[in-house]
Coordinates of C-alpha atoms in Angstrom, one line a residue:
Chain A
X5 CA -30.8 7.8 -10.7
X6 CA -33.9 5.8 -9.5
X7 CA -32.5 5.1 -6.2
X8 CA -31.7 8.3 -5.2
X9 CA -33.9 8.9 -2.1
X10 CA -36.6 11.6 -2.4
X11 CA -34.9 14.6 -0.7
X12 CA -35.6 15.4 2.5
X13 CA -34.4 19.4 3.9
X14 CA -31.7 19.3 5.9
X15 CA -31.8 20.9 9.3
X16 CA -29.3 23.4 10.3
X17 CA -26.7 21.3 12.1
X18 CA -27.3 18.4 9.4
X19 CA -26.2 20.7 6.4
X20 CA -23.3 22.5 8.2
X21 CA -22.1 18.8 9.2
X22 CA -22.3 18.5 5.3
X23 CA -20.4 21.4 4.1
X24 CA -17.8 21.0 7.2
X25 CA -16.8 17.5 6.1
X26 CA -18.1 16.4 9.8
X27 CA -18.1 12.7 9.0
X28 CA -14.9 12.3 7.4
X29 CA -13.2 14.3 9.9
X30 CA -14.8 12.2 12.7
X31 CA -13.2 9.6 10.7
X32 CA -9.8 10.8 10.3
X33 CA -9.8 11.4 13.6
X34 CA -10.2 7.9 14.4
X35 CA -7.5 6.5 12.2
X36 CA -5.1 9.5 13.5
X37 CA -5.8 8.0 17.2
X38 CA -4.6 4.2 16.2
X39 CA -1.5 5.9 14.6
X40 CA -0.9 7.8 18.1
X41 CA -1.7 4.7 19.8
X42 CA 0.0 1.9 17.8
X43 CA -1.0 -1.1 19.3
X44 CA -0.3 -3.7 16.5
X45 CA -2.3 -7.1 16.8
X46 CA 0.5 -8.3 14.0
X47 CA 2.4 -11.6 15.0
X48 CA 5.8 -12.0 13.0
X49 CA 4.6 -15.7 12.4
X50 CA 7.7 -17.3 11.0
X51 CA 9.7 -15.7 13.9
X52 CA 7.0 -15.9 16.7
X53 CA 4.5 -18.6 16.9
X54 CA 0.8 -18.2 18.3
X55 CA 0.7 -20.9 21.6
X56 CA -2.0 -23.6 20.1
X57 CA -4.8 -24.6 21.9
X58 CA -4.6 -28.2 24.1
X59 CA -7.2 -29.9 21.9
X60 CA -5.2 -28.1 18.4
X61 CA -6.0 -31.2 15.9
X62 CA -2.7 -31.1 13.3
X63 CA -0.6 -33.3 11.5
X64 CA -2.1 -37.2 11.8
X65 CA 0.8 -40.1 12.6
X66 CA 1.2 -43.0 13.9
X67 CA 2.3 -44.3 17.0
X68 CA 4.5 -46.6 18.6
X69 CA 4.6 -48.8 22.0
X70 CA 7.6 -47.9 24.2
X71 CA 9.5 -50.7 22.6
X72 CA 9.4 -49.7 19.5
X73 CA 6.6 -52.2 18.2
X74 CA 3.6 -50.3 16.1
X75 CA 0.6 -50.0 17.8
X76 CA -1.5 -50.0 14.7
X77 CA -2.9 -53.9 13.9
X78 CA -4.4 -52.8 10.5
X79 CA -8.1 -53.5 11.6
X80 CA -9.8 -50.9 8.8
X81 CA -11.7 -49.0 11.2
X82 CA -10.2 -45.6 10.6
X83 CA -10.3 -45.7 6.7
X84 CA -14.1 -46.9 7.6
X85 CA -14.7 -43.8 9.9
X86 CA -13.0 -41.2 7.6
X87 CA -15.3 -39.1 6.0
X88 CA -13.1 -37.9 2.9
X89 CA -11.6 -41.3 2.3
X90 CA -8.2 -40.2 3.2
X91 CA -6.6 -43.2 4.5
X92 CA -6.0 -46.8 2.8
X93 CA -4.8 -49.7 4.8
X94 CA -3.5 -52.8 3.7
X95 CA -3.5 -55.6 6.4
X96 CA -1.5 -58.7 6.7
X97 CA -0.8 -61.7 9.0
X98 CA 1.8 -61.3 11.2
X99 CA 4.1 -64.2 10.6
X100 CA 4.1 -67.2 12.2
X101 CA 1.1 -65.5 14.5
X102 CA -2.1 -66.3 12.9
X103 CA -4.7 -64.3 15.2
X104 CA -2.4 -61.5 15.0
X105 CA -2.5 -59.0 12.1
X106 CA -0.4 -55.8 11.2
X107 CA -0.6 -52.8 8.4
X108 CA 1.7 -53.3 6.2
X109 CA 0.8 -50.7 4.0
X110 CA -0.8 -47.7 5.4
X111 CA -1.6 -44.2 3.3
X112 CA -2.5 -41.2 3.9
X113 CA -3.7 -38.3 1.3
X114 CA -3.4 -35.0 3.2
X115 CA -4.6 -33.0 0.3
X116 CA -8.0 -34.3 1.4
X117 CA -7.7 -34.4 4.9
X118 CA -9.6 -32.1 6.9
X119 CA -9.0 -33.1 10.6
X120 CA -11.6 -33.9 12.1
X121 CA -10.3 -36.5 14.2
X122 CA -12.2 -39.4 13.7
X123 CA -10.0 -41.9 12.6
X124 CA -8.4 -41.4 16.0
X125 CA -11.3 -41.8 18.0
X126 CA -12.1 -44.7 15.8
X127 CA -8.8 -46.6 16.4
X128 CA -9.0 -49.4 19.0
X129 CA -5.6 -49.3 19.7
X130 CA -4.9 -45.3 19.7
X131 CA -2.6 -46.0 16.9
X132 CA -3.4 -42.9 15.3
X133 CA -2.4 -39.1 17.1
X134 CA -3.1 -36.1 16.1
X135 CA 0.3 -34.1 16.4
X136 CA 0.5 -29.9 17.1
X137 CA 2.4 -29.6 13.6
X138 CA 0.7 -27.2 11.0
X139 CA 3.8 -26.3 8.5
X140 CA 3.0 -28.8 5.6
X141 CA 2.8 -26.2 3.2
X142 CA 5.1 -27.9 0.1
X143 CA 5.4 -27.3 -3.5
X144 CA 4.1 -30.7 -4.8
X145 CA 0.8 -32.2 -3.9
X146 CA 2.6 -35.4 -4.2
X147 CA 4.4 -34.7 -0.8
X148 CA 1.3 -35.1 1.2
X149 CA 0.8 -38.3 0.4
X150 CA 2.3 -39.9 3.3
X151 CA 3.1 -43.6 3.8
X152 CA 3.7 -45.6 7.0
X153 CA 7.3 -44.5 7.5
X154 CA 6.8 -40.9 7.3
X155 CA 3.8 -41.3 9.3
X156 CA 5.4 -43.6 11.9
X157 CA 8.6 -40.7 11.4
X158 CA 5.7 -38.1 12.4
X159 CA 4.9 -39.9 15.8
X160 CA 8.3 -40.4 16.6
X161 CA 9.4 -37.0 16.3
X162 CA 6.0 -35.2 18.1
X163 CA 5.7 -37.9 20.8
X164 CA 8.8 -38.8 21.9
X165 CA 8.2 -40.1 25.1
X166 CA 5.5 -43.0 23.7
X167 CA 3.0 -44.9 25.6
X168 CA 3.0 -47.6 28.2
X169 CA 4.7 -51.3 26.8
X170 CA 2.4 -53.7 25.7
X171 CA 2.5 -56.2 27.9
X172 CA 0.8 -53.9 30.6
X173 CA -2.2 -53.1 28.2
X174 CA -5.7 -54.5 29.0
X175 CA -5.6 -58.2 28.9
X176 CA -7.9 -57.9 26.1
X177 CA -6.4 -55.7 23.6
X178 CA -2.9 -57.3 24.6
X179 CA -4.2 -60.7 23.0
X180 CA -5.5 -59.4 20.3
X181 CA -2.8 -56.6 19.3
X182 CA 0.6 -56.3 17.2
X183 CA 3.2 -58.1 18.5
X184 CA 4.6 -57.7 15.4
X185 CA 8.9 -58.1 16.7
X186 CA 10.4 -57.7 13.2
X187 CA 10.8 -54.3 14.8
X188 CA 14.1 -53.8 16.5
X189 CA 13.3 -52.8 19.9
X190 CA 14.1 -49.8 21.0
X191 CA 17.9 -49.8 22.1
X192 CA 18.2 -50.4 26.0
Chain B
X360 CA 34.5 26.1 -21.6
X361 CA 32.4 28.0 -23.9
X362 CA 28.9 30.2 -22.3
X363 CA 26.5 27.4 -23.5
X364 CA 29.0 24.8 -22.4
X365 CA 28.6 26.1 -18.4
X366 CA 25.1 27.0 -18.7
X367 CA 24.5 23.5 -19.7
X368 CA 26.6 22.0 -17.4
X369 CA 25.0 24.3 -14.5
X370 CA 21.3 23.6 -15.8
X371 CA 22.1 19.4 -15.7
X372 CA 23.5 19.7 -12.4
X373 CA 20.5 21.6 -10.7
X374 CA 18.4 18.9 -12.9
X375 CA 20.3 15.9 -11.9
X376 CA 20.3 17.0 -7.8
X377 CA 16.3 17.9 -7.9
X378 CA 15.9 14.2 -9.8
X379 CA 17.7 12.8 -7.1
X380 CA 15.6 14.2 -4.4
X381 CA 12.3 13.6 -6.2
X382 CA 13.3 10.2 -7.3
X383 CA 14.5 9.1 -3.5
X384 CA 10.9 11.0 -1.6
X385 CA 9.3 8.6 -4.3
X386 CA 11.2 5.8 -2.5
X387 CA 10.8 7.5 0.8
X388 CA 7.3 7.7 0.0
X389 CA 6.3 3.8 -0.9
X390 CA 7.7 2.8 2.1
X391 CA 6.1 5.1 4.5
X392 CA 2.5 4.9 2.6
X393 CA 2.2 1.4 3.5
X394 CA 4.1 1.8 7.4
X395 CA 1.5 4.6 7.8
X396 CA -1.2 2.3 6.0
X397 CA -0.1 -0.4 8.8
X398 CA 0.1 1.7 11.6
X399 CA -3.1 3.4 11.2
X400 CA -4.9 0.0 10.6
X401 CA -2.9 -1.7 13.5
X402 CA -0.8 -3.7 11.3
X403 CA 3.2 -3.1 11.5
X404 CA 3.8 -3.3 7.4
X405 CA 6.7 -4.1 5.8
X406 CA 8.9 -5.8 8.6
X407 CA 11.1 -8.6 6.6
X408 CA 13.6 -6.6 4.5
X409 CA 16.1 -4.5 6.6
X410 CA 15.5 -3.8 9.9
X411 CA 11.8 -2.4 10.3
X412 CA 11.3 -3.0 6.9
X413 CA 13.2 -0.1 5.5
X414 CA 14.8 -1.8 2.9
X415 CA 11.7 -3.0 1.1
X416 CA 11.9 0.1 -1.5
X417 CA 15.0 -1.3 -2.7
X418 CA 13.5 -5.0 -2.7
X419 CA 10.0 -3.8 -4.4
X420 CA 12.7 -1.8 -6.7
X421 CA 14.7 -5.0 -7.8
X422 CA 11.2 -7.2 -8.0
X423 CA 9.8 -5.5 -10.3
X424 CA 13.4 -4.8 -12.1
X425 CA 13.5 -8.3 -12.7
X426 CA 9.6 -9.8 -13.8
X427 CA 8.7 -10.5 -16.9
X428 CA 7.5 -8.0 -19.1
X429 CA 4.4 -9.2 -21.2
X430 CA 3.0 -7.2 -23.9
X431 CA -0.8 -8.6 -24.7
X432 CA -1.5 -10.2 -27.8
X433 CA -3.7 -8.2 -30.0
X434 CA -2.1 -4.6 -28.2
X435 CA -0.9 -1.6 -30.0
X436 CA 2.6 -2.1 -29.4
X437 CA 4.1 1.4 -30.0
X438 CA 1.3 3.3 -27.8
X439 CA 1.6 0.1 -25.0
X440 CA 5.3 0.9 -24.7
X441 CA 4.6 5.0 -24.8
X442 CA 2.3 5.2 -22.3
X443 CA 4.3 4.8 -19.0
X444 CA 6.6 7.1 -20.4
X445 CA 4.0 9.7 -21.3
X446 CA 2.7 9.5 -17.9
X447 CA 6.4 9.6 -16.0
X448 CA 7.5 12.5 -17.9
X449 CA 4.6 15.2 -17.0
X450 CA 5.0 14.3 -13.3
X451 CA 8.9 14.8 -13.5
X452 CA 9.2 17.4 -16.2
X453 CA 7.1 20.1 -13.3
X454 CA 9.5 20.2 -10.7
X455 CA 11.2 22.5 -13.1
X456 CA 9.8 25.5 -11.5
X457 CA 9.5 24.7 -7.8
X458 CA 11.0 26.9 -5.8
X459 CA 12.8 24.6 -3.0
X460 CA 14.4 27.6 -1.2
X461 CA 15.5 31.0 -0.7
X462 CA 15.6 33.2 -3.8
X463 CA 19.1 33.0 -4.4
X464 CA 21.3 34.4 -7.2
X465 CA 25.3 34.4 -7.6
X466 CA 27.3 34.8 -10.7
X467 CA 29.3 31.8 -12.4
X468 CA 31.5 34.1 -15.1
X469 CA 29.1 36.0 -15.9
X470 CA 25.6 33.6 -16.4
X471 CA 23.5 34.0 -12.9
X472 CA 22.4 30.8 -11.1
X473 CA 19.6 30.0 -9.0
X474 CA 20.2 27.0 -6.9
X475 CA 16.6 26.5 -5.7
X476 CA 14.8 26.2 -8.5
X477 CA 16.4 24.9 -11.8
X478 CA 14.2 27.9 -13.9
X479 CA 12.3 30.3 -12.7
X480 CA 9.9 31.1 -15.2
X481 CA 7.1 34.0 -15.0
X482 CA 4.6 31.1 -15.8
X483 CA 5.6 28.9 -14.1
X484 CA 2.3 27.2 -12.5
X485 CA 0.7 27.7 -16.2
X486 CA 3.7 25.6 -16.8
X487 CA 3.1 23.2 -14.1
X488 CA -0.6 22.6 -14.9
X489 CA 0.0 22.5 -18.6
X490 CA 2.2 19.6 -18.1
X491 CA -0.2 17.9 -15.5
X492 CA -3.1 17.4 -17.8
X493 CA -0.8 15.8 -20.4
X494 CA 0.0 13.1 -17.7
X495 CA -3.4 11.8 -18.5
X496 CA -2.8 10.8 -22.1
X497 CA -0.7 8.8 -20.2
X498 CA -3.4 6.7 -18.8
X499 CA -5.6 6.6 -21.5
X500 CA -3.5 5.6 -23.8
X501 CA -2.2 2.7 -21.2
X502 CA -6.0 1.3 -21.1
X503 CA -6.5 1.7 -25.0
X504 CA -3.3 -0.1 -25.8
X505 CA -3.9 -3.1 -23.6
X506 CA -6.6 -4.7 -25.8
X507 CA -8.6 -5.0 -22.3
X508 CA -12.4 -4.0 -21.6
X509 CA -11.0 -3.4 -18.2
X510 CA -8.1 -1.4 -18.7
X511 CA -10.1 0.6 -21.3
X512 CA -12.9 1.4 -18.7
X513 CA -10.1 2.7 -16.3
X514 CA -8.8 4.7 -19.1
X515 CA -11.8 6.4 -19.8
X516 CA -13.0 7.1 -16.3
X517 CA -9.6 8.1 -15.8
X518 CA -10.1 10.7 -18.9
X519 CA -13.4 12.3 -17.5
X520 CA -12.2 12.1 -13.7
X521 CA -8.4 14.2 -14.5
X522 CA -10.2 16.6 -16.7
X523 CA -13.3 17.4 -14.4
X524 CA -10.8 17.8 -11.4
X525 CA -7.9 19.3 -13.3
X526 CA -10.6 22.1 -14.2
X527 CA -11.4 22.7 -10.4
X528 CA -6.7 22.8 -9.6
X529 CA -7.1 25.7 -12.0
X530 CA -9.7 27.3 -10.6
X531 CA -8.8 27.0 -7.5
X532 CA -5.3 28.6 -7.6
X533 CA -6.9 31.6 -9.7
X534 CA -7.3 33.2 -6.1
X535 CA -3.7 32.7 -5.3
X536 CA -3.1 33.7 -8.4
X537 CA -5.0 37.2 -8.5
X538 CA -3.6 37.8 -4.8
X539 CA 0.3 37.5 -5.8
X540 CA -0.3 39.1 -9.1
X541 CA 2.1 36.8 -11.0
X542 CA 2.2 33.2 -11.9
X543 CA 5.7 32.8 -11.4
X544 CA 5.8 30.2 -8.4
X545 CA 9.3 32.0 -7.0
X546 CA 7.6 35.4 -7.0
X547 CA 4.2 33.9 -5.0
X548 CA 6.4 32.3 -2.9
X549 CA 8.4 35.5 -1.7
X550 CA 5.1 37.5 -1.6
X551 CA 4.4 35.1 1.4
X552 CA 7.4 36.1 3.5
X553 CA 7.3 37.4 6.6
X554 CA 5.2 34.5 9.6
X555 CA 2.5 32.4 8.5
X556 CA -0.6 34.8 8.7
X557 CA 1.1 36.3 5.3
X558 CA 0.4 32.7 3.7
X559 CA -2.3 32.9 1.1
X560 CA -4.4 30.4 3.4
X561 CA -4.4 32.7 5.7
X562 CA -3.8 36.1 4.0
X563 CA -5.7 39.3 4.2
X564 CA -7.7 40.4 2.1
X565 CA -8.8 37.3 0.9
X566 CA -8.1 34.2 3.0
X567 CA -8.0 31.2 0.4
X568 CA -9.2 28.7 2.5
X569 CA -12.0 27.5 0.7
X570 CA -10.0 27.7 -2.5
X571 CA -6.9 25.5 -0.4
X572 CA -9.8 22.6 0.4
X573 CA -10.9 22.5 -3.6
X574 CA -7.3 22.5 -4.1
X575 CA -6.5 19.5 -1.4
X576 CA -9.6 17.5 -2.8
X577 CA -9.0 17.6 -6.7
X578 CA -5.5 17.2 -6.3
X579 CA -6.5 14.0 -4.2
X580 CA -8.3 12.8 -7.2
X581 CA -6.2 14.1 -9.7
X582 CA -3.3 12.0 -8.6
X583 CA -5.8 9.1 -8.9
X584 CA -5.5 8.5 -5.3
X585 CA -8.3 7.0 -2.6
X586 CA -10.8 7.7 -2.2
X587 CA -10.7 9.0 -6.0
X588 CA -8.8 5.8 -7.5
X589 CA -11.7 4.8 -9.7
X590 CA -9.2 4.7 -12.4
X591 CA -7.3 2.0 -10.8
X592 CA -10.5 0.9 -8.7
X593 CA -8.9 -2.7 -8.3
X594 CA -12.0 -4.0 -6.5
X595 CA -14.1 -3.6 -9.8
X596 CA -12.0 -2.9 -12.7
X597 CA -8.8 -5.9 -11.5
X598 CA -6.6 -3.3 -11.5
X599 CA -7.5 -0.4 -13.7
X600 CA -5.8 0.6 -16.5
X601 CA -2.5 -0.7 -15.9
X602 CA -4.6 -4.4 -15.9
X603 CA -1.7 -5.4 -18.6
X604 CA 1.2 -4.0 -17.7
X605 CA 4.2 -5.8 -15.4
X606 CA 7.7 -5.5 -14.6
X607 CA 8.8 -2.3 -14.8
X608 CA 6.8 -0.7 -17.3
X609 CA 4.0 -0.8 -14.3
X610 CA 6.8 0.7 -12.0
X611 CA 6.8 3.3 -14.4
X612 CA 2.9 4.1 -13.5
X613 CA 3.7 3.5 -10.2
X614 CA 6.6 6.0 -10.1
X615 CA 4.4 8.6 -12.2
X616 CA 1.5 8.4 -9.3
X617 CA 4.0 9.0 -6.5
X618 CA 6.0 11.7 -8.6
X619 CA 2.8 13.4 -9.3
X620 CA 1.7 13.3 -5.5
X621 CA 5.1 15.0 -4.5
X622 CA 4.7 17.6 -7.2
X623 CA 0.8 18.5 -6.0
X624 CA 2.7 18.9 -2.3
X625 CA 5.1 21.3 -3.6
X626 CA 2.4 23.1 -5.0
X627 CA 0.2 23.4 -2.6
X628 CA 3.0 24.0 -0.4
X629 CA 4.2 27.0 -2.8
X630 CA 1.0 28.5 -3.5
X631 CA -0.8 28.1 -0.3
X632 CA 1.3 27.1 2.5
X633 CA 4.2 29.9 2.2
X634 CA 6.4 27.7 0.6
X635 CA 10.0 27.7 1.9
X636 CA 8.5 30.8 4.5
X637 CA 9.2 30.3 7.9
X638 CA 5.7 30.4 10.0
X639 CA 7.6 32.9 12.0
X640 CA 9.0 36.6 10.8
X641 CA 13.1 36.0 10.1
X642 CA 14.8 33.3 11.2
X643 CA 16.0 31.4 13.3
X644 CA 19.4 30.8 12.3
X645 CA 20.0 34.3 12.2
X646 CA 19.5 34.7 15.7
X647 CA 21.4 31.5 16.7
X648 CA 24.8 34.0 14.8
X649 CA 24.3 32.3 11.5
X650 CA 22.5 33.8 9.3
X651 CA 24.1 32.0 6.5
X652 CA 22.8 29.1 7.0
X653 CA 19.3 30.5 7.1
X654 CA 18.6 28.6 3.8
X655 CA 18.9 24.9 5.1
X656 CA 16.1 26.4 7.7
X657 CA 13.8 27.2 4.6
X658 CA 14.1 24.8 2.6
X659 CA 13.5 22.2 5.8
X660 CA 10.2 24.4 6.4
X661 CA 9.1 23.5 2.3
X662 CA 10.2 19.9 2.7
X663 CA 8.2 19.8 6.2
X664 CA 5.0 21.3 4.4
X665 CA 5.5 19.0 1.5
X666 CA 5.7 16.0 3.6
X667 CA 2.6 17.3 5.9
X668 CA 0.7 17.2 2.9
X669 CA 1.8 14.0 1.7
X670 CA 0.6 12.8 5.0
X671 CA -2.9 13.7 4.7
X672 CA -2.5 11.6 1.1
X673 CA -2.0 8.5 3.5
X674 CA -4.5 9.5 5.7
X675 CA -7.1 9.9 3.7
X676 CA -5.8 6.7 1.9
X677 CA -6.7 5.1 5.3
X678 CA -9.8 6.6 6.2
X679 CA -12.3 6.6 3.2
X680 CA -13.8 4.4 0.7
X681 CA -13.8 4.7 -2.8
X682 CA -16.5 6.8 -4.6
X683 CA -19.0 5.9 -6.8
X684 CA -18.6 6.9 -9.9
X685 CA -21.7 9.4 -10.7
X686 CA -20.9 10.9 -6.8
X687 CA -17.0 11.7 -8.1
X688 CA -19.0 13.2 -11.2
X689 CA -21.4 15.0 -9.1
X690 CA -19.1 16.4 -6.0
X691 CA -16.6 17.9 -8.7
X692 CA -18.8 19.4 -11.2
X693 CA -21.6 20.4 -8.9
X694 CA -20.0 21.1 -5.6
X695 CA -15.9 21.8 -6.3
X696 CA -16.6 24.2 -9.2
X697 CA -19.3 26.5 -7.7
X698 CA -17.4 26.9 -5.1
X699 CA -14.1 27.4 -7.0
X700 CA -15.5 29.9 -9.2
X701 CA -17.3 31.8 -5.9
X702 CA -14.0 31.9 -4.6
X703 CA -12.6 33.7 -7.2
X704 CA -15.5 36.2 -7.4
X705 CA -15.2 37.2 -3.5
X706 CA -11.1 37.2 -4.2
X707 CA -11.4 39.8 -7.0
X708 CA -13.4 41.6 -5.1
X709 CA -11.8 41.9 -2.1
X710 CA -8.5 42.5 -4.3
X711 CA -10.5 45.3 -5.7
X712 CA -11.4 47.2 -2.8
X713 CA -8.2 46.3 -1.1
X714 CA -6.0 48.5 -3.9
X715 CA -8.9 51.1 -4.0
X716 CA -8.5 51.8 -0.4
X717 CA -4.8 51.7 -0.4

């Protein structure tokens, strides 16, 4: 027992706190006044959801114009900005189109993701979106490596209503973007 | 039917019906430790199965029904499969003597029956405490079997934590004992009749107050129950000495803690609380023009101190951390037993002068 302290004499009050079980009491008391007052902080989560915060960075996808053409035109620069080497693109020509390029593979490995957002800000285009979703949990890793359909699939199903056409963009980016129209268009 | 024929038939009915009620407050009892757990700690607890939850003894029931059942490699097989059953069996077999109600007799034929309590016998808390301390073979035997350092350290801290607080149970009750004169639970019990300041907490000459807080904190640690758990102590020993055990052999562990738990209530109810006394002189029922039914209002009084008691096992569950292992050591053997064996002193005294003046 070297780190018992040296003993010190109790005063009065101190030793009949001892004997009296003061502290625990004192204690006892406290959880006996959250029973009488049950105020639970619980949330029943798969029956009632927390409201996310506006800036809530979840699921990554991919976007679409309001016609239905992909935004993305396979430039590099978010597998260059992301910091756990989550994403692969491969690029290609669009046909016939020589200045114009597309992805036409893109991967992502959510098992390393860790959404920090800057392949978004890094995308000329905003062909990337961070969605609100946060249910991936799945039973094989394998599932979270997502390729461009079930990431386009993502975008389509959290943004719905998509961005302006591309023929009102910036002059600029216009030029230089997709135009890939092997697409269907979006019906109507 | 033959004599031994309805005397056996009698004595498995009265067992089978107190089985049922023990075995269904054991149920009762894991739900409401972890809804009073919740509540205290602002959680809600168990909310999926049934509505509020109160299905989730019968799901925990059917888990652990259906898991696989491992016996280690390298563990004494025989003694592995023993021990769950060595430790249910003490905690069940001492509800024998509890007196659950009025002390009744009526006459089947000839053989006399007691309906609330299955056998009242004139040792009955000898019995009772007898049968306690063989509950902790149980345990040891559980961590020595497992072929595991950590099971076997539960085990053993188990072994010196039941047998230094099982020492300060028995002395503690010696006041009760001394007051009542006899250690047959039914007879303490009726000695207590008649409002709540005849209760031997309360009871002139000696008030056993003292002696009812020894009783309340070794039973707490006797049942292996926080903040006395070390033998389970899952924050430093995995989970104790049941490390190895799954399925249901652990829900035989499990079963034996609550089991025991319900049995310390009864006791304490019986011996310090009045038992199946009313708080107040006669009783109710009889003045509401019934006084047969008077019984159902005892026996809801013992199952209402029983409970009470339980309660304070969640509370304190609730409220306090574990102790070390050297302050367990220290509080029972230098601060319980003093004070249990001053009790009894100042009790045989006061029982001394008492009859001399009488």
């Amino acid at each position: 027992m070297a780190t018992t302290p040296t003993s010190k004499r109790l005063s009065l009050s101190e030793w009949f706190k001892t004997v009296t079980f003061y502290e625990i009491l004192v204690g006892m008391k406290a959880t006996l006044s959250h029973l009488l007052n049950y105020r639970p902080v619980t949330l029943q989560y798969p029956h009632e959801k927390r409201t996310l915060p506006d800036n809530y960075r979840g699921m990554l996808a991919l976007l679409r114009y309001d016609d239905g053409t992909e935004k993305c035109v396979g430039c590099d620069l978010c597998e260059a900005a992301c910091p756990s080497r989550v994403i692969r693109v491969v690029s290609a020509e669009v046909p016939d189109e020589p200045t114009k390029r597309y992805s036409k593979e893109y991967y992502m490995d959510m098992t390393r993701c860790l959404f920090c957002g800057m392949c978004v800000d890094a995308c000329p285009v905003d062909a990337l979106g961070m969605t609100r979703e946060f249910e991936w949990a799945v039973y094989d890793k394998r599932q979270l490596h997502l390729n461009k359909q079930q990431l386009l699939a993502i975008g389509d199903r959290s943004f719905p209503v998509r961005e302006k056409r591309l023929e009102l963009q910036h002059p600029n980016v216009a030029f230089f973007n997709v135009a890939f129209k092997h697409v269907p268009p979006k019906p109507n | 039917m033959s004599e031994f024929g309805l005397r056996l038939a009698i004595s498995l009915t009265q067992i089978a019906a107190v089985m049922g009620i023990v075995i269904v407050t054991v149920l009762i009892l894991t739900l409401a430790e972890r809804k009073v757990l919740g509540w205290m700690q602002d959680r809600m607890g168990p909310m999926e199965v049934g509505p509020y939850g109160i299905l989730q003894p019968f799901a925990d029931a059917i888990k652990l029904f259906f898991k696989e059942d491992i016996v280690p490699a390298g563990a004494n097989k025989l003694l592995f499969t023993m021990a769950p059953i060595l430790c249910l069996i003490p905690a069940f077999i001492g509800f024998a003597v509890i007196p659950w109600g009025p002390n009744w007799k009526f006459e089947v034929n000839g053989i006399s029956v007691t309906p609330f309590v299955i056998s009242d016998i004139n040792i009955g808390i000898l019995y009772i405490l007898a049968f306690a301390s063989l509950g902790a073979y149980g345990i040891i035997l559980g961590g020595w079997a497992s072929n595991s350092k950590y099971s076997l350290l539960g085990g053993l801290r188990s072994a010196a934590q039941i047998i230094s607080y099982e020492l300060n149970v028995g002395l503690s009750i010696v006041g009760v004992l001394l007051l009542a004169g006899s250690l047959s639970l039914v007879k303490i019990t009726d000695a207590q009749a008649g409002g709540f300041w005849n209760w031997y907490l309360f009871a002139l000459p000696a008030p056993q107050i003292f002696a009812f807080v020894v009783y309340v904190i070794s039973s707490v640690a006797e049942t292996n129950r926080v903040p006395f758990d070390l033998p389970e102590a899952e924050s430093e020993l995995v989970a104790g000495f049941f490390t190895e055990y799954s399925g249901l052999r652990f829900a035989f562990f499990f079963l034996a803690e609550y089991a025991n738990m319900v049995l310390v209530s009864c006791v304490a109810a019986a011996l310090f609380l009045g038992g199946w006394n009313a708080p107040y002189p006669g009783t109710i029922m009889a003045l509401l023009g019934a006084p047969s039914l008077a019984w159902a209002e005892n026996t809801m009084w013992f199952a209402v101190k029983t409970y009470s008691f339980l309660f304070l096992f969640f509370w304190l569950r609730a409220t306090l951390p574990r102790l070390r292992y050297d302050q367990l050591m220290r509080f029972g053997w230098k601060v319980m037993l003093p004070i249990a064996l001053g009790n009894i002193v100042v009790t045989s005294l006061a029982v001394f002068f008492y009859n001399q003046m009488k």
